[in-house]
Amino acid sequence: MTATMSTVWDRTTEFVGDNLAPLTPIVLLGMFLPIALIGNLVPLVGAIGLTGSSVAGILVVILSLASNWGAVAVTALAIDPAAGRSGAVRTANRRFLPVVAVNAIALIAVFALFLPAMIGFAMSGIPMAQMTGQTTVQPSLETVSAPIVLLASLYSLVLLPVLLWIVARLSVIYPTLINEHRGLGVFARAFRLTRGSALKIMGVILLYLIVSQIAGLAARMVAGAVFGILIGGVGLMSLSAILTACVVAIVSTLFSVLAFAFLAKLYLALRDAKDASGPFAAIVEGA
């Protein structure tokens, strides 16, 4: 890790340690609870009939928005700890809709980027149920167009590192939007702030993804085994499954808090460096 990223990480852990009191209610209600409920609802989608799945899907969307609000509140508190919990909540209430709008734009852009690959796979003859994992029946090779599958696969493989680079360049878009009250100009501002730091940020993102996924998988396996032995029971809504989803939600919440706090501190570092003012300027420019 570079001096810049290690310094930002130190400030992140310092912030979390010094602000446990204001963080705790925000994290419990705004992040852990929605994530835990989502973890229990997602397995039900597609398994409880059309009406039940539709209701579960709507609830998942609402809970996802709630977790977004929690992320905004954590980010606001990390940017300005002096404002306290009430200040962070006010900022989250005020900036929530702009954040949702930016998220929607980003999702549409990602969908557009992957659309050629999805069209290619759809035209290749591979059944949609096969691609979505709804069936394990292998399609007949005679009905599959190998060249189209190859092109779509190559496109996806090339797109992944490009997408990671874009994510790195836009990594501080949340804190920028929250702190600077910009509109669509927030995309250009995020690109300006992360200029020259993309590779470092990409490394941090990859490390975070690897560690968080391993931790989540380990939590699911260990908790599932322990609760299965102690409580027993099978099924999507068994007590064992519910408790396992809650343990996984705890791990996911911890990593999410660290991630959003880190990005807030990274934003402050990059902003100070670009503005040639503030305590981070010399650190970032010298990295």
Short mmCIF file of N, CA and C in Angstrom, two decimals, residues 156-253:
data_model
loop_
_atom_site.label_atom_id
_atom_site.label_comp_id
_atom_site.label_asym_id
_atom_site.label_seq_id
_atom_site.Cartn_x
_atom_site.Cartn_y
_atom_site.Cartn_z
N SER A 156 -17.01 -9.28 -22.75
CA SER A 156 -17.20 -9.20 -21.30
C SER A 156 -15.87 -9.16 -20.57
N LEU A 157 -14.91 -9.99 -21.02
CA LEU A 157 -13.60 -10.02 -20.37
C LEU A 157 -12.86 -8.70 -20.54
N VAL A 158 -12.97 -8.10 -21.71
CA VAL A 158 -12.33 -6.80 -21.94
C VAL A 158 -13.02 -5.70 -21.14
N LEU A 159 -14.34 -5.82 -21.00
CA LEU A 159 -15.12 -4.79 -20.32
C LEU A 159 -14.85 -4.75 -18.82
N LEU A 160 -14.55 -5.89 -18.22
CA LEU A 160 -14.38 -5.96 -16.77
C LEU A 160 -13.28 -5.03 -16.25
N PRO A 161 -12.05 -5.08 -16.80
CA PRO A 161 -11.03 -4.14 -16.31
C PRO A 161 -11.37 -2.68 -16.62
N VAL A 162 -12.03 -2.45 -17.75
CA VAL A 162 -12.47 -1.09 -18.07
C VAL A 162 -13.48 -0.60 -17.04
N LEU A 163 -14.40 -1.49 -16.68
CA LEU A 163 -15.41 -1.14 -15.68
C LEU A 163 -14.75 -0.88 -14.33
N LEU A 164 -13.75 -1.68 -13.98
CA LEU A 164 -13.04 -1.47 -12.72
C LEU A 164 -12.35 -0.11 -12.71
N TRP A 165 -11.77 0.27 -13.84
CA TRP A 165 -11.12 1.58 -13.95
C TRP A 165 -12.14 2.70 -13.78
N ILE A 166 -13.31 2.55 -14.40
CA ILE A 166 -14.36 3.56 -14.28
C ILE A 166 -14.83 3.66 -12.83
N VAL A 167 -15.01 2.51 -12.17
CA VAL A 167 -15.42 2.50 -10.77
C VAL A 167 -14.39 3.23 -9.91
N ALA A 168 -13.10 3.01 -10.20
CA ALA A 168 -12.04 3.68 -9.45
C ALA A 168 -12.09 5.19 -9.65
N ARG A 169 -12.33 5.62 -10.89
CA ARG A 169 -12.39 7.06 -11.17
C ARG A 169 -13.61 7.72 -10.54
N LEU A 170 -14.67 6.93 -10.35
CA LEU A 170 -15.90 7.48 -9.75
C LEU A 170 -16.06 7.07 -8.28
N SER A 171 -15.01 6.55 -7.68
CA SER A 171 -15.11 6.00 -6.33
C SER A 171 -15.52 7.03 -5.28
N VAL A 172 -15.18 8.29 -5.51
CA VAL A 172 -15.49 9.33 -4.51
C VAL A 172 -16.75 10.11 -4.89
N ILE A 173 -17.58 9.53 -5.74
CA ILE A 173 -18.76 10.26 -6.20
C ILE A 173 -19.77 10.47 -5.07
N TYR A 174 -19.91 9.50 -4.16
CA TYR A 174 -20.82 9.64 -3.01
C TYR A 174 -20.44 10.84 -2.14
N PRO A 175 -19.21 10.85 -1.59
CA PRO A 175 -18.86 11.99 -0.75
C PRO A 175 -18.84 13.32 -1.49
N THR A 176 -18.49 13.28 -2.77
CA THR A 176 -18.51 14.52 -3.55
C THR A 176 -19.92 15.06 -3.66
N LEU A 177 -20.85 14.21 -3.98
CA LEU A 177 -22.25 14.62 -4.12
C LEU A 177 -22.81 15.09 -2.79
N ILE A 178 -22.42 14.45 -1.71
CA ILE A 178 -22.95 14.79 -0.39
C ILE A 178 -22.37 16.11 0.11
N ASN A 179 -21.08 16.32 -0.12
CA ASN A 179 -20.41 17.48 0.47
C ASN A 179 -20.43 18.71 -0.41
N GLU A 180 -20.48 18.54 -1.73
CA GLU A 180 -20.34 19.68 -2.63
C GLU A 180 -21.65 20.06 -3.31
N HIS A 181 -22.71 19.30 -3.09
CA HIS A 181 -24.04 19.66 -3.58
C HIS A 181 -24.03 19.94 -5.08
N ARG A 182 -23.40 19.07 -5.83
CA ARG A 182 -23.37 19.20 -7.28
C ARG A 182 -24.47 18.36 -7.91
N GLY A 183 -24.80 18.68 -9.15
CA GLY A 183 -25.75 17.89 -9.90
C GLY A 183 -25.01 16.85 -10.71
N LEU A 184 -25.31 16.79 -12.01
CA LEU A 184 -24.64 15.82 -12.87
C LEU A 184 -23.15 16.14 -13.03
N GLY A 185 -22.76 17.35 -12.66
CA GLY A 185 -21.35 17.70 -12.70
C GLY A 185 -20.51 16.90 -11.72
N VAL A 186 -21.17 16.13 -10.85
CA VAL A 186 -20.44 15.33 -9.88
C VAL A 186 -19.59 14.26 -10.56
N PHE A 187 -20.02 13.79 -11.74
CA PHE A 187 -19.24 12.78 -12.46
C PHE A 187 -17.90 13.37 -12.92
N ALA A 188 -17.94 14.56 -13.51
CA ALA A 188 -16.71 15.21 -13.94
C ALA A 188 -15.82 15.56 -12.76
N ARG A 189 -16.44 16.00 -11.67
CA ARG A 189 -15.68 16.35 -10.47
C ARG A 189 -14.96 15.12 -9.91
N ALA A 190 -15.64 13.98 -9.86
CA ALA A 190 -15.02 12.75 -9.36
C ALA A 190 -13.86 12.33 -10.24
N PHE A 191 -14.01 12.49 -11.56
CA PHE A 191 -12.92 12.15 -12.47
C PHE A 191 -11.72 13.06 -12.25
N ARG A 192 -11.98 14.35 -11.99
CA ARG A 192 -10.88 15.28 -11.74
C ARG A 192 -10.15 14.93 -10.44
N LEU A 193 -10.93 14.60 -9.42
CA LEU A 193 -10.32 14.30 -8.12
C LEU A 193 -9.44 13.06 -8.16
N THR A 194 -9.85 12.05 -8.91
CA THR A 194 -9.13 10.77 -8.93
C THR A 194 -8.08 10.69 -10.04
N ARG A 195 -7.87 11.79 -10.78
CA ARG A 195 -6.86 11.78 -11.83
C ARG A 195 -5.49 11.49 -11.22
N GLY A 196 -4.80 10.49 -11.76
CA GLY A 196 -3.48 10.14 -11.27
C GLY A 196 -3.50 9.14 -10.12
N SER A 197 -4.69 8.81 -9.62
CA SER A 197 -4.78 7.88 -8.49
C SER A 197 -5.56 6.62 -8.83
N ALA A 198 -5.94 6.45 -10.09
CA ALA A 198 -6.83 5.36 -10.48
C ALA A 198 -6.24 3.99 -10.16
N LEU A 199 -4.96 3.79 -10.48
CA LEU A 199 -4.36 2.46 -10.26
C LEU A 199 -4.30 2.12 -8.78
N LYS A 200 -3.98 3.10 -7.94
CA LYS A 200 -3.94 2.86 -6.50
C LYS A 200 -5.34 2.49 -6.00
N ILE A 201 -6.34 3.22 -6.47
CA ILE A 201 -7.71 2.96 -6.03
C ILE A 201 -8.19 1.60 -6.54
N MET A 202 -7.81 1.25 -7.77
CA MET A 202 -8.17 -0.06 -8.31
C MET A 202 -7.60 -1.18 -7.45
N GLY A 203 -6.37 -1.01 -6.98
CA GLY A 203 -5.76 -2.01 -6.11
C GLY A 203 -6.52 -2.16 -4.80
N VAL A 204 -6.93 -1.03 -4.23
CA VAL A 204 -7.69 -1.06 -2.98
C VAL A 204 -9.04 -1.74 -3.20
N ILE A 205 -9.70 -1.43 -4.32
CA ILE A 205 -11.01 -2.02 -4.61
C ILE A 205 -10.88 -3.54 -4.76
N LEU A 206 -9.87 -3.99 -5.50
CA LEU A 206 -9.67 -5.44 -5.68
C LEU A 206 -9.39 -6.12 -4.34
N LEU A 207 -8.56 -5.50 -3.51
CA LEU A 207 -8.26 -6.07 -2.20
C LEU A 207 -9.52 -6.14 -1.34
N TYR A 208 -10.31 -5.07 -1.38
CA TYR A 208 -11.55 -5.04 -0.61
C TYR A 208 -12.51 -6.13 -1.07
N LEU A 209 -12.67 -6.28 -2.38
CA LEU A 209 -13.59 -7.29 -2.92
C LEU A 209 -13.16 -8.69 -2.51
N ILE A 210 -11.86 -8.96 -2.60
CA ILE A 210 -11.37 -10.30 -2.26
C ILE A 210 -11.59 -10.60 -0.78
N VAL A 211 -11.17 -9.66 0.07
CA VAL A 211 -11.26 -9.89 1.52
C VAL A 211 -12.72 -9.97 1.97
N SER A 212 -13.55 -9.05 1.49
CA SER A 212 -14.95 -9.03 1.92
C SER A 212 -15.70 -10.27 1.45
N GLN A 213 -15.42 -10.72 0.22
CA GLN A 213 -16.10 -11.91 -0.28
C GLN A 213 -15.67 -13.15 0.48
N ILE A 214 -14.38 -13.26 0.77
CA ILE A 214 -13.90 -14.41 1.54
C ILE A 214 -14.50 -14.39 2.94
N ALA A 215 -14.53 -13.21 3.57
CA ALA A 215 -15.09 -13.10 4.92
C ALA A 215 -16.58 -13.45 4.92
N GLY A 216 -17.31 -12.96 3.92
CA GLY A 216 -18.74 -13.26 3.84
C GLY A 216 -19.00 -14.74 3.62
N LEU A 217 -18.21 -15.35 2.73
CA LEU A 217 -18.36 -16.78 2.46
C LEU A 217 -18.03 -17.61 3.71
N ALA A 218 -16.95 -17.22 4.41
CA ALA A 218 -16.57 -17.94 5.62
C ALA A 218 -17.64 -17.81 6.69
N ALA A 219 -18.20 -16.59 6.83
CA ALA A 219 -19.26 -16.38 7.83
C ALA A 219 -20.48 -17.23 7.51
N ARG A 220 -20.83 -17.31 6.24
CA ARG A 220 -21.99 -18.11 5.85
C ARG A 220 -21.76 -19.60 6.12
N MET A 221 -20.58 -20.08 5.77
CA MET A 221 -20.30 -21.50 5.95
C MET A 221 -20.22 -21.88 7.42
N VAL A 222 -19.49 -21.08 8.21
CA VAL A 222 -19.32 -21.40 9.63
C VAL A 222 -20.63 -21.25 10.38
N ALA A 223 -21.32 -20.11 10.16
CA ALA A 223 -22.58 -19.89 10.86
C ALA A 223 -23.62 -20.94 10.46
N GLY A 224 -23.67 -21.25 9.16
CA GLY A 224 -24.62 -22.24 8.69
C GLY A 224 -24.37 -23.61 9.32
N ALA A 225 -23.10 -23.98 9.43
CA ALA A 225 -22.76 -25.28 10.02
C ALA A 225 -23.08 -25.30 11.51
N VAL A 226 -22.71 -24.23 12.23
CA VAL A 226 -22.94 -24.18 13.68
C VAL A 226 -24.43 -24.18 14.00
N PHE A 227 -25.18 -23.29 13.33
CA PHE A 227 -26.63 -23.22 13.61
C PHE A 227 -27.34 -24.49 13.15
N GLY A 228 -26.84 -25.09 12.06
CA GLY A 228 -27.44 -26.34 11.60
C GLY A 228 -27.29 -27.45 12.63
N ILE A 229 -26.13 -27.47 13.28
CA ILE A 229 -25.89 -28.51 14.30
C ILE A 229 -26.67 -28.21 15.58
N LEU A 230 -26.65 -26.94 16.02
CA LEU A 230 -27.26 -26.59 17.30
C LEU A 230 -28.78 -26.51 17.22
N ILE A 231 -29.29 -25.98 16.10
CA ILE A 231 -30.73 -25.74 15.97
C ILE A 231 -31.39 -26.74 15.05
N GLY A 232 -30.69 -27.08 13.97
CA GLY A 232 -31.27 -27.97 12.98
C GLY A 232 -32.29 -27.23 12.13
N GLY A 233 -33.06 -27.97 11.41
CA GLY A 233 -34.08 -27.35 10.56
C GLY A 233 -33.55 -27.05 9.18
N VAL A 234 -34.41 -27.21 8.20
CA VAL A 234 -34.07 -26.91 6.81
C VAL A 234 -35.13 -26.00 6.24
N GLY A 235 -34.83 -25.40 5.12
CA GLY A 235 -35.79 -24.52 4.47
C GLY A 235 -35.32 -23.08 4.49
N LEU A 236 -35.91 -22.30 3.58
CA LEU A 236 -35.50 -20.92 3.41
C LEU A 236 -35.81 -20.06 4.62
N MET A 237 -36.87 -20.37 5.36
CA MET A 237 -37.27 -19.55 6.50
C MET A 237 -37.09 -20.28 7.83
N SER A 238 -36.21 -21.27 7.86
CA SER A 238 -35.92 -21.94 9.12
C SER A 238 -35.13 -21.00 10.02
N LEU A 239 -35.17 -21.24 11.32
CA LEU A 239 -34.44 -20.39 12.27
C LEU A 239 -32.95 -20.41 11.98
N SER A 240 -32.44 -21.55 11.58
CA SER A 240 -31.02 -21.66 11.24
C SER A 240 -30.67 -20.75 10.07
N ALA A 241 -31.51 -20.76 9.03
CA ALA A 241 -31.26 -19.92 7.85
C ALA A 241 -31.35 -18.44 8.19
N ILE A 242 -32.31 -18.07 9.03
CA ILE A 242 -32.49 -16.66 9.42
C ILE A 242 -31.27 -16.17 10.21
N LEU A 243 -30.84 -16.98 11.18
CA LEU A 243 -29.69 -16.59 12.00
C LEU A 243 -28.41 -16.52 11.16
N THR A 244 -28.27 -17.44 10.22
CA THR A 244 -27.10 -17.41 9.34
C THR A 244 -27.08 -16.14 8.51
N ALA A 245 -28.24 -15.75 7.97
CA ALA A 245 -28.34 -14.52 7.19
C ALA A 245 -27.99 -13.30 8.05
N CYS A 246 -28.35 -13.34 9.33
CA CYS A 246 -28.04 -12.22 10.23
C CYS A 246 -26.54 -12.12 10.48
N VAL A 247 -25.87 -13.27 10.65
CA VAL A 247 -24.42 -13.26 10.85
C VAL A 247 -23.72 -12.72 9.61
N VAL A 248 -24.16 -13.16 8.43
CA VAL A 248 -23.58 -12.66 7.18
C VAL A 248 -23.83 -11.16 7.06
N ALA A 249 -25.00 -10.70 7.51
CA ALA A 249 -25.32 -9.28 7.46
C ALA A 249 -24.40 -8.47 8.37
N ILE A 250 -24.03 -9.03 9.51
CA ILE A 250 -23.09 -8.34 10.40
C ILE A 250 -21.76 -8.12 9.71
N VAL A 251 -21.24 -9.18 9.08
CA VAL A 251 -19.96 -9.08 8.37
C VAL A 251 -20.07 -8.08 7.22
N SER A 252 -21.14 -8.17 6.45
CA SER A 252 -21.34 -7.26 5.33
C SER A 252 -21.44 -5.81 5.79
N THR A 253 -22.14 -5.60 6.90
CA THR A 253 -22.30 -4.25 7.43
C THR A 253 -20.96 -3.67 7.87
#
